[in-house]
CSV table of C-alpha atoms in Angstrom, one decimal:
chain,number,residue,atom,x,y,z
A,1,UNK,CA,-21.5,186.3,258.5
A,2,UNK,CA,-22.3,183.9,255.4
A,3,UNK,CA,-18.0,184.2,255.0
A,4,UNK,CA,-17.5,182.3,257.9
A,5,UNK,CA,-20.5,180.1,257.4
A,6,UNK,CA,-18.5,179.2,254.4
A,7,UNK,CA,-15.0,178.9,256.3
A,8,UNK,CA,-16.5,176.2,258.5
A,9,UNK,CA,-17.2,174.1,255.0
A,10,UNK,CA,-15.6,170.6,255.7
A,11,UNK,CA,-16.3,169.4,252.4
A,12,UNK,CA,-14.7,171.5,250.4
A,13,UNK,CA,-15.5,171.2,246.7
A,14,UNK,CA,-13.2,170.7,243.4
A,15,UNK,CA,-13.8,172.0,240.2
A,16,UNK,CA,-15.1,169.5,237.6
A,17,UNK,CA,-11.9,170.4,234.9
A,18,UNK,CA,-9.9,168.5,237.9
A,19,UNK,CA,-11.8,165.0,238.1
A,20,UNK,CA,-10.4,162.1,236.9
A,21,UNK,CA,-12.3,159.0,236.2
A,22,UNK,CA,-10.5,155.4,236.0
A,23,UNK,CA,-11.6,152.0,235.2
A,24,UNK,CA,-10.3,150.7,238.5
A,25,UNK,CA,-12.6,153.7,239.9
A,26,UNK,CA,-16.0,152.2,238.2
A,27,UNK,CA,-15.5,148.7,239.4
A,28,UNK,CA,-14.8,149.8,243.4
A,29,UNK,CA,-18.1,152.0,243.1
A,30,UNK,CA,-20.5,149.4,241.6
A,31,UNK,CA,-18.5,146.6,244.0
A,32,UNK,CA,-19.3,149.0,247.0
A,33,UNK,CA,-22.8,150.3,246.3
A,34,UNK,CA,-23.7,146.2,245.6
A,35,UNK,CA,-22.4,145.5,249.2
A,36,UNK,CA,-23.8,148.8,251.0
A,37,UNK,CA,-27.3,147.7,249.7
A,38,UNK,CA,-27.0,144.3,250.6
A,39,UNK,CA,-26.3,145.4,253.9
A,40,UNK,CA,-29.2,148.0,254.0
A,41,UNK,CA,-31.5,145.6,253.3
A,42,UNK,CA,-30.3,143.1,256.2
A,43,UNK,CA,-30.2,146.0,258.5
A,44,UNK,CA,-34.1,147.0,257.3
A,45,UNK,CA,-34.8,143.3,257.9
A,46,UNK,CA,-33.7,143.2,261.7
A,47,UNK,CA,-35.5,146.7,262.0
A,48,UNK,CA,-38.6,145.1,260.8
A,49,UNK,CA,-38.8,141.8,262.1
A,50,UNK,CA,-38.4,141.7,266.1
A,51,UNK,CA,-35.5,140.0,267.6
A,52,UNK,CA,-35.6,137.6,270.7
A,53,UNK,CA,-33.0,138.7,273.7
A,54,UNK,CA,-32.6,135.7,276.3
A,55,UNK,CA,-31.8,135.8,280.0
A,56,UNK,CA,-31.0,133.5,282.2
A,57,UNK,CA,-32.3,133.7,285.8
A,58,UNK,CA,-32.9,131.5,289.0
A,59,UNK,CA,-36.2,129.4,289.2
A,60,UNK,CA,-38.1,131.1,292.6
A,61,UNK,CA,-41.1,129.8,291.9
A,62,UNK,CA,-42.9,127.7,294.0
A,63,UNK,CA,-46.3,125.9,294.5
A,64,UNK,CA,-46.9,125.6,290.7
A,65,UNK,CA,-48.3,123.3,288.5
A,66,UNK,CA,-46.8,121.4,285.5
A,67,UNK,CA,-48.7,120.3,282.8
A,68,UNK,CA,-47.4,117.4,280.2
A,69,UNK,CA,-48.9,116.9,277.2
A,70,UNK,CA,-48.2,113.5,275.4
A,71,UNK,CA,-49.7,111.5,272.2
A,72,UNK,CA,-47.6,108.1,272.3
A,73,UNK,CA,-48.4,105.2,270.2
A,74,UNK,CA,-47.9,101.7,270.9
A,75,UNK,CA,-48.3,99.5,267.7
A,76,UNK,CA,-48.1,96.4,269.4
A,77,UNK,CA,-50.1,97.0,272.4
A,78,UNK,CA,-54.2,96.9,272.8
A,79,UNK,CA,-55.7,99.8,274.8
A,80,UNK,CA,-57.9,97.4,276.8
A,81,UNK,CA,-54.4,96.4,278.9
A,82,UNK,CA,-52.3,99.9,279.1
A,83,UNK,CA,-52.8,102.4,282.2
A,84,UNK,CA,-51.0,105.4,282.6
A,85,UNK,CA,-49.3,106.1,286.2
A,86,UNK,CA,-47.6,109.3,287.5
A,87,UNK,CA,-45.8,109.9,290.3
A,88,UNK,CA,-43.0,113.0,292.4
A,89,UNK,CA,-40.9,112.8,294.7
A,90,UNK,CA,-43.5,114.4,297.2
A,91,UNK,CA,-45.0,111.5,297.6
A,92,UNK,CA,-48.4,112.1,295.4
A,93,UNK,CA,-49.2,109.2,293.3
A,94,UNK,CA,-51.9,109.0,290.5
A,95,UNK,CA,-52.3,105.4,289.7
A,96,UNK,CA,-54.4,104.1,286.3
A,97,UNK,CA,-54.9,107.9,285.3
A,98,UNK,CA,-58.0,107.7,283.5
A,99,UNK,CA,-59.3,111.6,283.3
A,100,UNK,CA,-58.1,113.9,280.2
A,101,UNK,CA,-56.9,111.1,277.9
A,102,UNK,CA,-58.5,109.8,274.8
A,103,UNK,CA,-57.2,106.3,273.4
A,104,UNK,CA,-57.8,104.8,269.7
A,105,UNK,CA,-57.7,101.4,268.9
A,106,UNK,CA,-55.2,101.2,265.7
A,107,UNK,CA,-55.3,98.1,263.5
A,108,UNK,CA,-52.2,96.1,262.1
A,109,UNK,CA,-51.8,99.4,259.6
A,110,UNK,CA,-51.6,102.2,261.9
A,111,UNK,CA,-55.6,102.8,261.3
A,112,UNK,CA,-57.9,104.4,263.8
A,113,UNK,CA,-60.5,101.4,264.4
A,114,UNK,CA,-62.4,103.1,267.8
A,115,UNK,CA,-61.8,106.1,269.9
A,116,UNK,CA,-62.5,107.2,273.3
A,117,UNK,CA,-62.2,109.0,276.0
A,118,UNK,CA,-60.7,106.1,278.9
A,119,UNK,CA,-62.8,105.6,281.9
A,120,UNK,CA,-66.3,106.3,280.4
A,121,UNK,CA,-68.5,104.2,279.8
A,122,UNK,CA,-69.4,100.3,280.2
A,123,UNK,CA,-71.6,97.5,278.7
A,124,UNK,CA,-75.2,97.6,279.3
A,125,UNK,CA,-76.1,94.1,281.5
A,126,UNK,CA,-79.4,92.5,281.9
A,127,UNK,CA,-80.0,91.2,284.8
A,128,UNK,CA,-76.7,91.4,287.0
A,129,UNK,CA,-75.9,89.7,290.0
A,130,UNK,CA,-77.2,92.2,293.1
A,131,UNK,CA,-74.4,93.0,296.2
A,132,UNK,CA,-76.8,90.8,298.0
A,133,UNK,CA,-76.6,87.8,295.9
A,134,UNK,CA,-80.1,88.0,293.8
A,135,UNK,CA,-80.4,88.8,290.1
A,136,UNK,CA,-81.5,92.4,289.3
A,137,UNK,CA,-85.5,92.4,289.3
A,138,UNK,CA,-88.0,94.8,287.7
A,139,UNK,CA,-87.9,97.9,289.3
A,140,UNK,CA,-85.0,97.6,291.4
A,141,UNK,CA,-81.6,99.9,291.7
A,142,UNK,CA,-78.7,98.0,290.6
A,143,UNK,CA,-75.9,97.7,293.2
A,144,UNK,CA,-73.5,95.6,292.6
A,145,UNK,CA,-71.1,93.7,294.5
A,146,UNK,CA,-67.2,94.7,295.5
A,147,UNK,CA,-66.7,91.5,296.0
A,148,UNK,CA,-64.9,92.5,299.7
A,149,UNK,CA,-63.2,95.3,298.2
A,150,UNK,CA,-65.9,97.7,299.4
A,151,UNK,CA,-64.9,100.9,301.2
A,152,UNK,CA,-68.2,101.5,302.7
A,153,UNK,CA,-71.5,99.4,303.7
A,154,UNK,CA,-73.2,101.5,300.6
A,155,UNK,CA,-70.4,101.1,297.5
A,156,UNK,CA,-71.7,99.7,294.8
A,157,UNK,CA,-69.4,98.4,292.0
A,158,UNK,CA,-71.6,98.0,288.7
A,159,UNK,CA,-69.5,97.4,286.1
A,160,UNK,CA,-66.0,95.4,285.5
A,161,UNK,CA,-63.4,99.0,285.7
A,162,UNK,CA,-65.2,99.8,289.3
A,163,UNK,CA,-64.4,96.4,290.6
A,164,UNK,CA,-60.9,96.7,289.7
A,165,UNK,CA,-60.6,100.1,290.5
A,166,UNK,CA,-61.7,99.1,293.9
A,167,UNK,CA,-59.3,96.2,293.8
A,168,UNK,CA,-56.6,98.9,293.2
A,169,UNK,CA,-57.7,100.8,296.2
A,170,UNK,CA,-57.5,97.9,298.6
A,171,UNK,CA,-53.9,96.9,297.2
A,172,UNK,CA,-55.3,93.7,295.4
A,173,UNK,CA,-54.9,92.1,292.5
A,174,UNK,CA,-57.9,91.3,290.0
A,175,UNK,CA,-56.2,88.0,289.0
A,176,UNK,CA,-59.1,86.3,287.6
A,177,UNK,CA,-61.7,88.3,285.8
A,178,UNK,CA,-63.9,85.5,284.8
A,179,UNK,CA,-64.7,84.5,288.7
A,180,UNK,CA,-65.9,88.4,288.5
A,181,UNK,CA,-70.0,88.8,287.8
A,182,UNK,CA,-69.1,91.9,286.3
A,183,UNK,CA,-66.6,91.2,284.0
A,184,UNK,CA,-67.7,88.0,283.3
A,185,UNK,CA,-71.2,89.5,281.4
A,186,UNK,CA,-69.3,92.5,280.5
A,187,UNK,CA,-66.6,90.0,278.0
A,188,UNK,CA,-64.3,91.9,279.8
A,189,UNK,CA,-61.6,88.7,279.2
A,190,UNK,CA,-62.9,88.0,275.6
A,191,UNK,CA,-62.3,91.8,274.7
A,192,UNK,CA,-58.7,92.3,275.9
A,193,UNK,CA,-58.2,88.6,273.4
A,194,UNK,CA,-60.5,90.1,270.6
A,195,UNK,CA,-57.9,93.2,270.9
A,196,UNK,CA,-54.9,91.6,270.5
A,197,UNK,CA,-52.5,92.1,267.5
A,198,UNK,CA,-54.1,95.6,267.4
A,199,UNK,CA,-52.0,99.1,268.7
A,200,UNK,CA,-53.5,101.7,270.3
A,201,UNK,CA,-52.6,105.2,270.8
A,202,UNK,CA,-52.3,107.3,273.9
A,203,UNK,CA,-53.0,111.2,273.8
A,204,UNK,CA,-54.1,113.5,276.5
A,205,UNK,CA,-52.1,115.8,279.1
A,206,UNK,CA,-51.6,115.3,282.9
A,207,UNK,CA,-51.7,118.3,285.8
A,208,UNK,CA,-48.8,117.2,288.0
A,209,UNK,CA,-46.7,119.3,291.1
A,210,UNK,CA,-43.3,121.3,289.7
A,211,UNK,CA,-41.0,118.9,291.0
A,212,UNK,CA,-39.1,116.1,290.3
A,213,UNK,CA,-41.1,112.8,289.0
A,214,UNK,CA,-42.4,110.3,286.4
A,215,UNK,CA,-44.8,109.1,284.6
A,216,UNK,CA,-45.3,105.5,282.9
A,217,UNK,CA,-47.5,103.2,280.0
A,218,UNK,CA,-47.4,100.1,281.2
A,219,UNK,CA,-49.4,96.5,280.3
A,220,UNK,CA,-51.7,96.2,283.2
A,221,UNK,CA,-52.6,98.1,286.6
A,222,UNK,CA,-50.3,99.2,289.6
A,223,UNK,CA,-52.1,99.6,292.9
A,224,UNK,CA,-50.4,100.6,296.2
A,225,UNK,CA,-49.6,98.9,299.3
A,226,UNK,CA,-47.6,98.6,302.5
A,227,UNK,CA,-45.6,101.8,300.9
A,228,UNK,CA,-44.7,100.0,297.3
A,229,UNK,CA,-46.1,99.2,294.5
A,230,UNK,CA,-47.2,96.6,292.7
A,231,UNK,CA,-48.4,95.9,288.9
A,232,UNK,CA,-51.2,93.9,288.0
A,233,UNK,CA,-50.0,92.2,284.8
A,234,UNK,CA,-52.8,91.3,282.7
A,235,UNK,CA,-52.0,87.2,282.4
A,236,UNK,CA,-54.4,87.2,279.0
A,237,UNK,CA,-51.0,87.6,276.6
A,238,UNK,CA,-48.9,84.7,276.6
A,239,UNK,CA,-45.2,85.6,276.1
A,240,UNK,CA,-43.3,88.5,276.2
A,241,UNK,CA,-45.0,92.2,275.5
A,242,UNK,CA,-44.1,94.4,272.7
A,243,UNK,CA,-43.1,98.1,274.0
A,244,UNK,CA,-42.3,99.3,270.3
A,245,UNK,CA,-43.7,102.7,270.3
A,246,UNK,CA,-43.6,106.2,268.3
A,247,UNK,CA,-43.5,109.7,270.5
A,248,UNK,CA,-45.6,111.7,268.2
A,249,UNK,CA,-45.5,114.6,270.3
A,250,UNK,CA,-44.1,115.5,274.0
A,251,UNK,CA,-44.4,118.7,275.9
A,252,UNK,CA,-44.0,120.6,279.0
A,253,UNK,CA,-46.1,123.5,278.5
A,254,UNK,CA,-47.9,125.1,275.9
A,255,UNK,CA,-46.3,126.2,272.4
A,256,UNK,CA,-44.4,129.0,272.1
A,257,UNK,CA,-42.2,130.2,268.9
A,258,UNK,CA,-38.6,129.0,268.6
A,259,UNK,CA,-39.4,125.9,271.5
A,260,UNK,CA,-38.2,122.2,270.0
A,261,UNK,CA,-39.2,119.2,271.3
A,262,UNK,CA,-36.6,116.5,271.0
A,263,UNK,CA,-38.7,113.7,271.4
A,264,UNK,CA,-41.7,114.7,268.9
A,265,UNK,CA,-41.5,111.7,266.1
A,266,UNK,CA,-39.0,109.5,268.0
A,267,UNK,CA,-39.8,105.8,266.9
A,268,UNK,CA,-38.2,102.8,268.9
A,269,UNK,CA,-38.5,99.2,267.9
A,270,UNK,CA,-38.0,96.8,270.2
A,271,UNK,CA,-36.0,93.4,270.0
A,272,UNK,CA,-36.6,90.1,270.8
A,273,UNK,CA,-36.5,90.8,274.5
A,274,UNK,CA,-38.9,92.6,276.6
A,275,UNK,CA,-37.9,95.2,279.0
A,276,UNK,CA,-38.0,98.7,280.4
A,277,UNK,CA,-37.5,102.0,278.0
A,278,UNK,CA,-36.5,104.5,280.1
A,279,UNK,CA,-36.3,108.5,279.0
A,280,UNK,CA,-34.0,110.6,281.5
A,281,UNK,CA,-35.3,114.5,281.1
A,282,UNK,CA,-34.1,117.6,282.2
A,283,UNK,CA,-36.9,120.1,282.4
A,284,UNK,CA,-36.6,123.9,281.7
A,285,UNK,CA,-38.5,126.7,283.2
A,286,UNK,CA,-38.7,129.3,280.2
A,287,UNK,CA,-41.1,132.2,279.9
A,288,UNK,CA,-42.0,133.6,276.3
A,289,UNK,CA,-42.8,137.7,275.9
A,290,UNK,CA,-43.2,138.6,272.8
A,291,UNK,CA,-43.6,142.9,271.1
A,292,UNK,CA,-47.2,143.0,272.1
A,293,UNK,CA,-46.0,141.6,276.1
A,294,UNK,CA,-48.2,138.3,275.7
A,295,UNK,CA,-46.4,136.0,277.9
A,296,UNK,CA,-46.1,132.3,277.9
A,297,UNK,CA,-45.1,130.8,281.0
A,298,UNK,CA,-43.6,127.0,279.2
A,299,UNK,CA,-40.8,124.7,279.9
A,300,UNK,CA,-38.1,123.3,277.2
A,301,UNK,CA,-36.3,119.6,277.9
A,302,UNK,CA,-33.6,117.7,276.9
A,303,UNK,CA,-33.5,114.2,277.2
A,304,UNK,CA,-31.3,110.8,277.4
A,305,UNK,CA,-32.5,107.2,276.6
A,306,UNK,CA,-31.9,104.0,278.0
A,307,UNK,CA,-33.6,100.3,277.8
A,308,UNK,CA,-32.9,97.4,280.5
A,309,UNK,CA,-34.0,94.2,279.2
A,310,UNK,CA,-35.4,92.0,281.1
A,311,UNK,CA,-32.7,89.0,281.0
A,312,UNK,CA,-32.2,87.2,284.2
A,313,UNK,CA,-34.6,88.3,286.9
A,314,UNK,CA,-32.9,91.8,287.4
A,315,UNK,CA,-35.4,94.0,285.9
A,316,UNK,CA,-37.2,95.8,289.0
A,317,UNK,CA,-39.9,97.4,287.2
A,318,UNK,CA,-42.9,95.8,284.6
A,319,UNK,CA,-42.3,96.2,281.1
A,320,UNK,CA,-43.1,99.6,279.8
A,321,UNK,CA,-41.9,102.9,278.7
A,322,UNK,CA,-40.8,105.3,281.5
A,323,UNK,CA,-40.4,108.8,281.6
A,324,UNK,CA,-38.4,110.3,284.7
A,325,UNK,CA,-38.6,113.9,284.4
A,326,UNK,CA,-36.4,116.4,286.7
A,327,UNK,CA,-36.4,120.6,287.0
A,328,UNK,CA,-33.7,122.8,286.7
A,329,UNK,CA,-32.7,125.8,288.9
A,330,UNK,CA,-32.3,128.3,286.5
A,331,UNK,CA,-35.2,129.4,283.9
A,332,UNK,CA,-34.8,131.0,280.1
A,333,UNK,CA,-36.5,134.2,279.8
A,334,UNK,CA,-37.4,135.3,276.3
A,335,UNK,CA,-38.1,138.7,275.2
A,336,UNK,CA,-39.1,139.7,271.9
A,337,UNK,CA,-38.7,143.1,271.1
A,338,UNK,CA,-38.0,145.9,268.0
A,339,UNK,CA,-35.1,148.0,267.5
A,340,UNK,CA,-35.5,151.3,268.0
A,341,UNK,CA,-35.2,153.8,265.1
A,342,UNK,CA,-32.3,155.4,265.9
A,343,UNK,CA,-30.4,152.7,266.2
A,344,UNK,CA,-31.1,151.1,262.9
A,345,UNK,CA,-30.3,154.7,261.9
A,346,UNK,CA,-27.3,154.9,263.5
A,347,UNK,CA,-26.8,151.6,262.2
A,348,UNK,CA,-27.5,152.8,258.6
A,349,UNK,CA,-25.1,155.7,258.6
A,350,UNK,CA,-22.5,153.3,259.8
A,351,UNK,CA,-22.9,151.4,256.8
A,352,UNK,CA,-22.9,153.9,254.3
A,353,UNK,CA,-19.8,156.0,256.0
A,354,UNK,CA,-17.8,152.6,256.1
A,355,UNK,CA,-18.0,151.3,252.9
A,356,UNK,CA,-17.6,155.0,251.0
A,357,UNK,CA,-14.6,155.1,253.1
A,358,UNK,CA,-13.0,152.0,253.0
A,359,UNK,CA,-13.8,151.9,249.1
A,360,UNK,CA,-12.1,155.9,249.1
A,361,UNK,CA,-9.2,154.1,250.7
A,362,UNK,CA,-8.8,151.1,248.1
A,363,UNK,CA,-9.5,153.4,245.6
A,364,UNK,CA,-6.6,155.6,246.2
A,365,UNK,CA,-4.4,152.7,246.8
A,366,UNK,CA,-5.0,150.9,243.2
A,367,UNK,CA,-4.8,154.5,241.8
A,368,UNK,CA,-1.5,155.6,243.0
A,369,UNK,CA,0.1,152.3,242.5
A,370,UNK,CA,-0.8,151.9,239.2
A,371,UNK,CA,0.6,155.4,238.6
A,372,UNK,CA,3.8,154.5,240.3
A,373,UNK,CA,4.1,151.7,238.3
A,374,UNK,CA,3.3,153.7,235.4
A,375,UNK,CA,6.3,155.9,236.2
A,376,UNK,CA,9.2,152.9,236.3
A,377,UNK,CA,8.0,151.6,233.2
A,378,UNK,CA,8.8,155.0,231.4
A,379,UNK,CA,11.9,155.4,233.3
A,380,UNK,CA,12.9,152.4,232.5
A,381,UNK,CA,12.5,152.6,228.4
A,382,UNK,CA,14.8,156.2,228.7
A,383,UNK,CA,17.4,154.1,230.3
């Protein structure tokens, strides 16, 4: 039995007396066993550290929401003049969006001089005018006046933003703050001049359908009527507005690893003339799992630029920047995962067997030809 244990031998083994050991021999091994550990060590790395496998797949998801998250920041611009306006192709509009975004007043250096959150809050008045025409007395509610832009017998507009936000409603525009009781205690006018030559910056997130759409910053208010829009430009600034700005960061979903953001830390400056600065995106549905099957659910973008100036009459739109965003069809689908053991064994064997052989096989090569070469030489000094 151990006799034919020892026939079946497929490394049969060679007497010591019979080895040979060359110079050519040495260099291959240490050559080889430097490049069979270097490869080890990459294939331990991949074993170690999980690797991402992508897919890509058709969007069926419907009825979902899409959340933006922006911080833009307009050096040129005060914050008392800029509104925010979203809109999709569904028809829902958002107009002056005022809820989840923070802005700062920035001085001439990029400083934060005041910040908060955008709709809350107004100046304290003594004595306003009442809706029906009398001073505010001791022990009275305050209700003040529309100014006809009531929507019922019992709205009351107290401060300077409710008047123009009920301006908005009705489809008018504010066009003289100063004839306003409101605004006219509040220094509503003297505010938006004591602002300017300041910046301000923009941050917050929106929560708007999955479909196509845009959003805008713009100098003024828009308001709705008859089926268009309109803008209510702020007439305080004299000339033409400044829509320099910086992206600091934009994104269509949350964080997840390996996501870029093209637009995070784009700057633009703008020219002499005013216009429109208008970003084209292409929206991404992706989905993040990684080894412990957390999953994201995220989007990734890509985007083209383009600015109309406002030469001639033919710009259509107020000055601003402009983001028009669209969804693709197909989703990413990212999987993080391990390799499995026996493949990075597998892998491992691979990597050993290869090298011994192929260095076996140079081996021999350098070996015999040097003897061959060996041989003419000798043959060639009897001749």
């Amino acid at each position: 039995m151990m006799n034919r244990l020892r026939n079946l031998d497929a490394y049969p083994k060679i007497n010591e007396d019979f080895y040979r050991r060359t110079l050519s021999g040495g260099v291959i091994t240490l050559f080889s066993s430097i490049v069979m550990l270097i490869l080890f060590f990459s294939e331990l790395q991949l074993y170690i550290h999980p690797v991402t496998e992508t897919q890509l797949r058709v969007d069926t998801s419907r009825g979902e929401k899409l959340r933006i998250n922006f911080d833009v920041t307009f050096p040129a611009l005060q914050c008392s003049i800029i509104s925010l306006d979203s809109m999709d192709i569904s028809g829902e509009r958002h107009l002056d969006v005022r809820h989840d975004i923070i802005k700062r007043r920035l001085d001439s250096f990029g400083n934060v001089i005041e910040a908060k959150q955008d709709g809350i809050g107004h100046t304290k008045i003594e004595k306003p005018l009442q809706k029906h025409g009398g001073r505010l007395e001791h022990n009275e509610t305050y209700c003040g006046s529309c100014f006809g832009a009531e929507a019922t017998d019992d709205t009351c507009c107290n401060s300077c933003e409710e008047v123009r936000e009920a301006y908005r409603k009705k489809g008018w525009a504010l066009s003289d703050p100063e004839s306003i009781d409101q605004c006219k205690r509040e220094g509503f006018v003297q505010k938006v001049k004591d602002e300017e030559g300041e910046g301000c910056n923009v941050h917050g997130f929106l929560e708007v359908n999955k479909v196509a759409g845009s959003f805008h910053f713009i100098p003024g208010q828009s308001f709705h009527q008859s089926g268009f829009q309109f803008h209510d430009m702020i007439l305080f600034q004299q000339g033409n507005y400044n829509i320099s700005h910086t992206v600091n960061r934009l994104a269509f979903g949350d964080f997840f690893p390996g996501v870029v953001n093209p637009l995070d830390g784009v700057h633009w400056n703008q020219g002499k003339q005013s216009g429109v600065y208008q970003y084209f995106i292409k929206v991404v549905p992706s989905i993040y799992t990684d080894v412990h099957d957390n999953t994201i659910q995220s989007n990734q973008f890509s985007v083209t630029e383009h600015f109309q100036n406002a030469e001639a009459g033919r710009m259509q739109s107020p000055p601003g920047v402009f983001f028009y965003y669209d969804l693709s069809p197909i989703k990413v689908i990212f999987h993080e995962q391990h390799v499995e053991f026996l493949h990075f064994l597998t892998n491992v064997c691979a990597i050993v067997g290869g090298i011994f052989t192929v260095s076996g096989i140079v081996d021999s090569f350098i070996y015999h030809g040097q003897r061959a070469i060996k041989k003419k030489m000798e043959i060639g000094k009897f001749n």
